[in-house]
Short mmCIF file of C-alpha atoms and ligand atoms in Angstrom, two decimals:
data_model
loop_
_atom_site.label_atom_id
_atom_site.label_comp_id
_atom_site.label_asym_id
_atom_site.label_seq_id
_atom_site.Cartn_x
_atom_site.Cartn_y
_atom_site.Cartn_z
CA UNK A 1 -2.87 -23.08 -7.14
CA UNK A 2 -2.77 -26.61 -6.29
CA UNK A 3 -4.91 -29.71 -8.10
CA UNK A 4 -4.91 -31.61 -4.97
CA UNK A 5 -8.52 -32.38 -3.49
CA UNK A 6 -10.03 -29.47 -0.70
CA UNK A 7 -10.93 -31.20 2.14
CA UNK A 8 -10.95 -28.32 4.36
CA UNK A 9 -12.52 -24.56 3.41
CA UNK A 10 -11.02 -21.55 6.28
CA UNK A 11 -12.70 -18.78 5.86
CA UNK A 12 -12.17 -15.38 7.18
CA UNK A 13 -15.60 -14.03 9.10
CA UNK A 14 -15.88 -10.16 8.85
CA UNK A 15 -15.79 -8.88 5.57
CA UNK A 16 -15.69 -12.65 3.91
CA UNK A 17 -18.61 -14.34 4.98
CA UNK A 18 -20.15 -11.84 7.68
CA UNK A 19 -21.29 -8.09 6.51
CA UNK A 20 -18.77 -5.46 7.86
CA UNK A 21 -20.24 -2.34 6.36
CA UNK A 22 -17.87 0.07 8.44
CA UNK A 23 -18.92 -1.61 11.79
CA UNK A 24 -15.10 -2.90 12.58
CA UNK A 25 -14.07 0.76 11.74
CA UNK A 26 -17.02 2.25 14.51
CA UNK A 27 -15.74 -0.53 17.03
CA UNK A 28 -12.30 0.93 16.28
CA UNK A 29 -13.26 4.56 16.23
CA UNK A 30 -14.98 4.42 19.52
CA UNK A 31 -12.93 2.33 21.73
CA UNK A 32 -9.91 4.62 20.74
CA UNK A 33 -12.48 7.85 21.69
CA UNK A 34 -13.10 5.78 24.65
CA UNK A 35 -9.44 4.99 25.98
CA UNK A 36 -7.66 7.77 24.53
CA UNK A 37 -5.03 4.53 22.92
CA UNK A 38 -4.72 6.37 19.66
CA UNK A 39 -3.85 10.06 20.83
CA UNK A 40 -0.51 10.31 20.66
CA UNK A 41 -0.89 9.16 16.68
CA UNK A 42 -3.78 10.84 15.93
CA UNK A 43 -7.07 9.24 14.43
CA UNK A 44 -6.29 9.80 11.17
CA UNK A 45 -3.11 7.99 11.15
CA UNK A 46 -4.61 5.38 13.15
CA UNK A 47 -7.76 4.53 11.18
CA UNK A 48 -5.26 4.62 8.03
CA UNK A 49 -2.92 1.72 10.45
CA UNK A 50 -6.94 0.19 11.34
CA UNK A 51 -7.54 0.04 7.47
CA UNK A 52 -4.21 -1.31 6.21
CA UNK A 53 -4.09 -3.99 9.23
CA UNK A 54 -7.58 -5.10 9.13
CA UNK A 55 -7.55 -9.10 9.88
CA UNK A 56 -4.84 -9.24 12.16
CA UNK A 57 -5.33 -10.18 16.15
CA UNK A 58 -7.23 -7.07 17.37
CA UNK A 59 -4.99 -6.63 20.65
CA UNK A 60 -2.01 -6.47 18.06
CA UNK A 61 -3.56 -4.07 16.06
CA UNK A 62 -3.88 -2.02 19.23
CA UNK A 63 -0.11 -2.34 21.25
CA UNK A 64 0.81 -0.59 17.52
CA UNK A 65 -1.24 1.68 18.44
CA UNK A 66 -0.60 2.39 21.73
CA UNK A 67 3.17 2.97 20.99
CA UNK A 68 4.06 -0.76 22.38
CA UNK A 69 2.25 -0.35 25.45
CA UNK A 70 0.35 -4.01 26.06
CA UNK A 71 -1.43 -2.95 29.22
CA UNK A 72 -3.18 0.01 27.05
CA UNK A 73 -3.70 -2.01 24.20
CA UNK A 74 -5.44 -5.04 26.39
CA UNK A 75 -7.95 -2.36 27.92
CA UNK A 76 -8.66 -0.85 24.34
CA UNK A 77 -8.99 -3.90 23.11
CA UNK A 78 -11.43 -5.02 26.03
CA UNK A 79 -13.19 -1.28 25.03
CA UNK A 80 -13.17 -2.28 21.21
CA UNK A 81 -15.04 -5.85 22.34
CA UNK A 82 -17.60 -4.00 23.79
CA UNK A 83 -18.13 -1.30 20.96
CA UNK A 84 -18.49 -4.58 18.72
CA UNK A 85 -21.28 -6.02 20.95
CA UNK A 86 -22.83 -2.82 21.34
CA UNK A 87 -23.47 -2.44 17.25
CA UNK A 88 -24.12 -6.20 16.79
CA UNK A 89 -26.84 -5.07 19.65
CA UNK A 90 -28.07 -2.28 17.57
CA UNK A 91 -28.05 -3.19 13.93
CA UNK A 92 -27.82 -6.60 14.28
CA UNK A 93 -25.39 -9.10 11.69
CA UNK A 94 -25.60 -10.09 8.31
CA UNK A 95 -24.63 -12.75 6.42
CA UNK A 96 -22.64 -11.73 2.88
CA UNK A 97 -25.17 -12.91 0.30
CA UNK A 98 -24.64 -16.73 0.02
CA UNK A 99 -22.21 -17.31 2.51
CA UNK A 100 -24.23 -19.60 4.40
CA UNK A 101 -25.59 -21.55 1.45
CA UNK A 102 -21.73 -21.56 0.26
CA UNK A 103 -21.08 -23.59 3.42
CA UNK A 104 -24.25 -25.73 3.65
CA UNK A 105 -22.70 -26.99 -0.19
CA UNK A 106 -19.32 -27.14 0.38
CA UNK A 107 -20.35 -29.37 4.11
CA UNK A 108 -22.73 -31.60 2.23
CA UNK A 109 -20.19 -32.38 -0.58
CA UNK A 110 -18.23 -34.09 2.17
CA UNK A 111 -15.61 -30.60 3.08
CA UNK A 112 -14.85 -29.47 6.55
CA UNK A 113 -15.41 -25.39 7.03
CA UNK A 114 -14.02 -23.73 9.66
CA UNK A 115 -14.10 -20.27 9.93
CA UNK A 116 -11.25 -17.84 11.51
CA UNK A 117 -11.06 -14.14 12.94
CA UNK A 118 -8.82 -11.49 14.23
CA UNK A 119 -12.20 -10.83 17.24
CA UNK A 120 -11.06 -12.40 20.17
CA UNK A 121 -13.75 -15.26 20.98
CA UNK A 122 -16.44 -13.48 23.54
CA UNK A 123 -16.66 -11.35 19.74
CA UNK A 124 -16.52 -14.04 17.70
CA UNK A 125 -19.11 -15.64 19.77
CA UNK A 126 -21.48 -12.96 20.02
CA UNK A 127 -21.48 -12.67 16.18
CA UNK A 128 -22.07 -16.42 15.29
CA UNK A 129 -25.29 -16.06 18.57
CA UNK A 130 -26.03 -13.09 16.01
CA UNK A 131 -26.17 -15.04 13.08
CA UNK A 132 -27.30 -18.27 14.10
CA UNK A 133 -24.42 -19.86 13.10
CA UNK A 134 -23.06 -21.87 16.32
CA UNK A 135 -23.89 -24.90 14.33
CA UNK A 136 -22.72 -24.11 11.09
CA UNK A 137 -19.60 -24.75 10.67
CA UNK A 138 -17.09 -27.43 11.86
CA UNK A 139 -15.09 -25.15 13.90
CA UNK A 140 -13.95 -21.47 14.78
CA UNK A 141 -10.59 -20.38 15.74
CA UNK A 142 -9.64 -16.70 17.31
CA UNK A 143 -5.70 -16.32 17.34
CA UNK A 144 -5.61 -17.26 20.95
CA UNK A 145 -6.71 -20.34 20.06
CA UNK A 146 -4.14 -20.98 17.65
CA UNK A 147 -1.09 -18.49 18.61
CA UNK A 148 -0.48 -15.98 16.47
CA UNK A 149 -3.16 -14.19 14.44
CA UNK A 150 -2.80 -13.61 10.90
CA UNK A 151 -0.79 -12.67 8.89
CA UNK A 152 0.78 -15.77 10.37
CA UNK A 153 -0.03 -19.31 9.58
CA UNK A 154 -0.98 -20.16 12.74
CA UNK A 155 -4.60 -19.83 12.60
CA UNK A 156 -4.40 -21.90 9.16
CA UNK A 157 -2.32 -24.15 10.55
CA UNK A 158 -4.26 -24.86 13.44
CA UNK A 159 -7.53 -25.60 11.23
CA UNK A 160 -5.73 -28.33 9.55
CA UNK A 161 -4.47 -30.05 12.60
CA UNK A 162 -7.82 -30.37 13.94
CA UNK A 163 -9.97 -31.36 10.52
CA UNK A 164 -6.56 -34.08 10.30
CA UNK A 165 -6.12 -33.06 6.70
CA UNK A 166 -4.13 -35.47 4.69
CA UNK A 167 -2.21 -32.66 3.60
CA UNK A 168 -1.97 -28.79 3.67
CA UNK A 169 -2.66 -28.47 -0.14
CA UNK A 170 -6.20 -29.76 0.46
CA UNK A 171 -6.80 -26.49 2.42
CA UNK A 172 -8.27 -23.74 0.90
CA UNK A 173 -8.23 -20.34 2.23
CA UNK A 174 -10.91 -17.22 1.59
CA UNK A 175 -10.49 -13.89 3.14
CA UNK A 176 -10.90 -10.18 2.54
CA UNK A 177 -7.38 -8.98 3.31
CA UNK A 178 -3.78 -9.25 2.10
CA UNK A 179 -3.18 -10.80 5.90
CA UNK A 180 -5.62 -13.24 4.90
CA UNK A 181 -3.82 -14.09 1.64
CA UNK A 182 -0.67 -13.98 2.89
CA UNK A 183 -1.46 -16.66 6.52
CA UNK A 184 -3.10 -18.62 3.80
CA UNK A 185 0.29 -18.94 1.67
CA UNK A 186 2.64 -19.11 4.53
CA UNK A 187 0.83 -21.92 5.79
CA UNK A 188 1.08 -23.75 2.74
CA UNK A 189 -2.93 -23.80 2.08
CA UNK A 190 -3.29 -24.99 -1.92
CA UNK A 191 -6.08 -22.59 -2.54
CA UNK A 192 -5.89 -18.99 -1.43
CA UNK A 193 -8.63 -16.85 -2.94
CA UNK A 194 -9.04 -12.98 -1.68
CA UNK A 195 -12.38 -11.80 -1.60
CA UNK A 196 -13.85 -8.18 -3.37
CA UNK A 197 -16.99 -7.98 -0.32
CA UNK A 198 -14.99 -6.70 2.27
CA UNK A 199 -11.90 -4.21 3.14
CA UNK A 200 -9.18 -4.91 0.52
CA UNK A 201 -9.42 -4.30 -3.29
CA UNK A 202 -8.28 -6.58 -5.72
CA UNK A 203 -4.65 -4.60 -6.15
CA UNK A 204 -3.90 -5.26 -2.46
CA UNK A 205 -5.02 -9.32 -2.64
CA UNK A 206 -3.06 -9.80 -5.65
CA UNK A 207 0.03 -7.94 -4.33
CA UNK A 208 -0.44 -10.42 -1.32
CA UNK A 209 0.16 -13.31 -3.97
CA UNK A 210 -3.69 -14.30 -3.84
CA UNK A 211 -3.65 -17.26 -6.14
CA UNK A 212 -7.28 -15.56 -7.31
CA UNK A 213 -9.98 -12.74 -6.53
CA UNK A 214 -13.41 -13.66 -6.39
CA UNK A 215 -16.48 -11.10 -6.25
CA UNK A 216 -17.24 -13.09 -3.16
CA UNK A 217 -17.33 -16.55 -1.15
CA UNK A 218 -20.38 -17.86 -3.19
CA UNK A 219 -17.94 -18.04 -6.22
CA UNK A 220 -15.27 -20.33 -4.02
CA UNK A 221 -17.04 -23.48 -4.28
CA UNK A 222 -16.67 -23.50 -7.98
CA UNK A 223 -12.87 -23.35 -7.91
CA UNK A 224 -12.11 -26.13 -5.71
CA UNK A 225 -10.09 -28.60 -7.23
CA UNK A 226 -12.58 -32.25 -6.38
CA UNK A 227 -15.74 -30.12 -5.44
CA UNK A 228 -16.79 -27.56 -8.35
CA UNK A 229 -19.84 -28.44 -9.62
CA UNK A 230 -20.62 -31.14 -6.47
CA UNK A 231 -20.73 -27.92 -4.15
CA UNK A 232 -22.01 -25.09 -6.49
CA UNK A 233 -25.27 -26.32 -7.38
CA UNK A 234 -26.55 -24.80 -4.27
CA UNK A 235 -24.46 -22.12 -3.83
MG1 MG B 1 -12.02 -9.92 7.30
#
């Protein structure tokens, strides 16, 4: 872990700082019921694939999937968007406890927060409607607004070109999987801190090289290096 200054806080959205509760896994469950892309696997192999991939690009997760087929995999993919909406629809989102208040601190101590997401952005965007959070944050990236989704540095990456960083060890990274930890390391982020609120447990973050495990995002502030107590107070 680095001791140069965070300037810029990417944070993962399902599972990190927005409730997932299983509803990723329903979205899942019923597109492939829907589309028939997990058959020839079977859906216990595939939720097991679902589980151990959760926080990559969705449409990725989905050619796997559908044996390499990317014509299958966009119209599951299109079937697991609308599952999504559907159960936003129905149960509505929640924040993880402090999330917001996390990010209110870490904006007013002078940091830039974006936050990042496997959903591609008609998701992502429905969710943040949801939540109330269009205004939140400094920025949201889906993979195809960066390139690759994780675990590839790209959506990382892409955070720090636009908050012009002064240097990739003044990013910090928070997610709830090992692809989280491990686009936050390739991309050379100085923080990268796996969260316990959402799919991964703590084995899987630290085999990822997760510099450390928190019980959740309201404990990220405090580890900073140059924020700590300037952001926590709040949070
Ligand atoms: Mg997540």
């Amino acid at each position: 872990m680095t001791t140069t200054p965070t300037e810029l806080v990417v944070l993962d959205m399902a599972g990190t700082t927005v409730r997932d509760d299983g509803v990723v896994e329903t979205a899942f469950r019923r597109a492939a019921e829907r589309t028939g892309v997990a058959a020839d696997i079977g859906w216990d192999r595939a939720l097991q694939y679902v589980r151990d991939t959760m926080g990559q690009s969705k449409v990725e997760v989905f050619t796997h999937l559908a044996g390499g087929d990317r014509d299958r995999a966009e119209v599951a993919t299109a079937a697991f968007e609308a599952a999504y909406a559907e159960l936003i629809a129905d149960g509505g989102a929640e924040p993880i406890a402090g999330a917001r208040e996390t990010i209110e601190a870490l904006r007013a101590a002078g940091l830039q927060v974006y936050l990042t997401t496997g959903f591609a952005p008609v998701t992502r965007d429905a969710l943040l409607d949801a939540l109330g959070w269009r205004d939140l944050v400094d920025g949201v990236l889906s993979p195809i607004d960066a390139g690759r989704g994780r675990p590839a540095p790209d959506l990382v990456l892409a955070a720090a070109l636009r908050a012009r960083v002064s240097d990739v060890r003044a990013v910090a990274v928070a997610g709830d999987t090992a692809s989280d930890v491990r686009s936050g390391l390739a991309a050379g982020a100085g923080v990268v801190a796996g969260v316990l609120t959402g799919a991964h447990d703590e084995a899987a973050l630290r085999a990822a090289g997760a510099h450390r495990v928190l019980a959740s995002v309201a404990d990220l502030a405090a580890l900073l290096p140059g924020v700590g107590a300037r952001a926590s107070v709040i949070a």
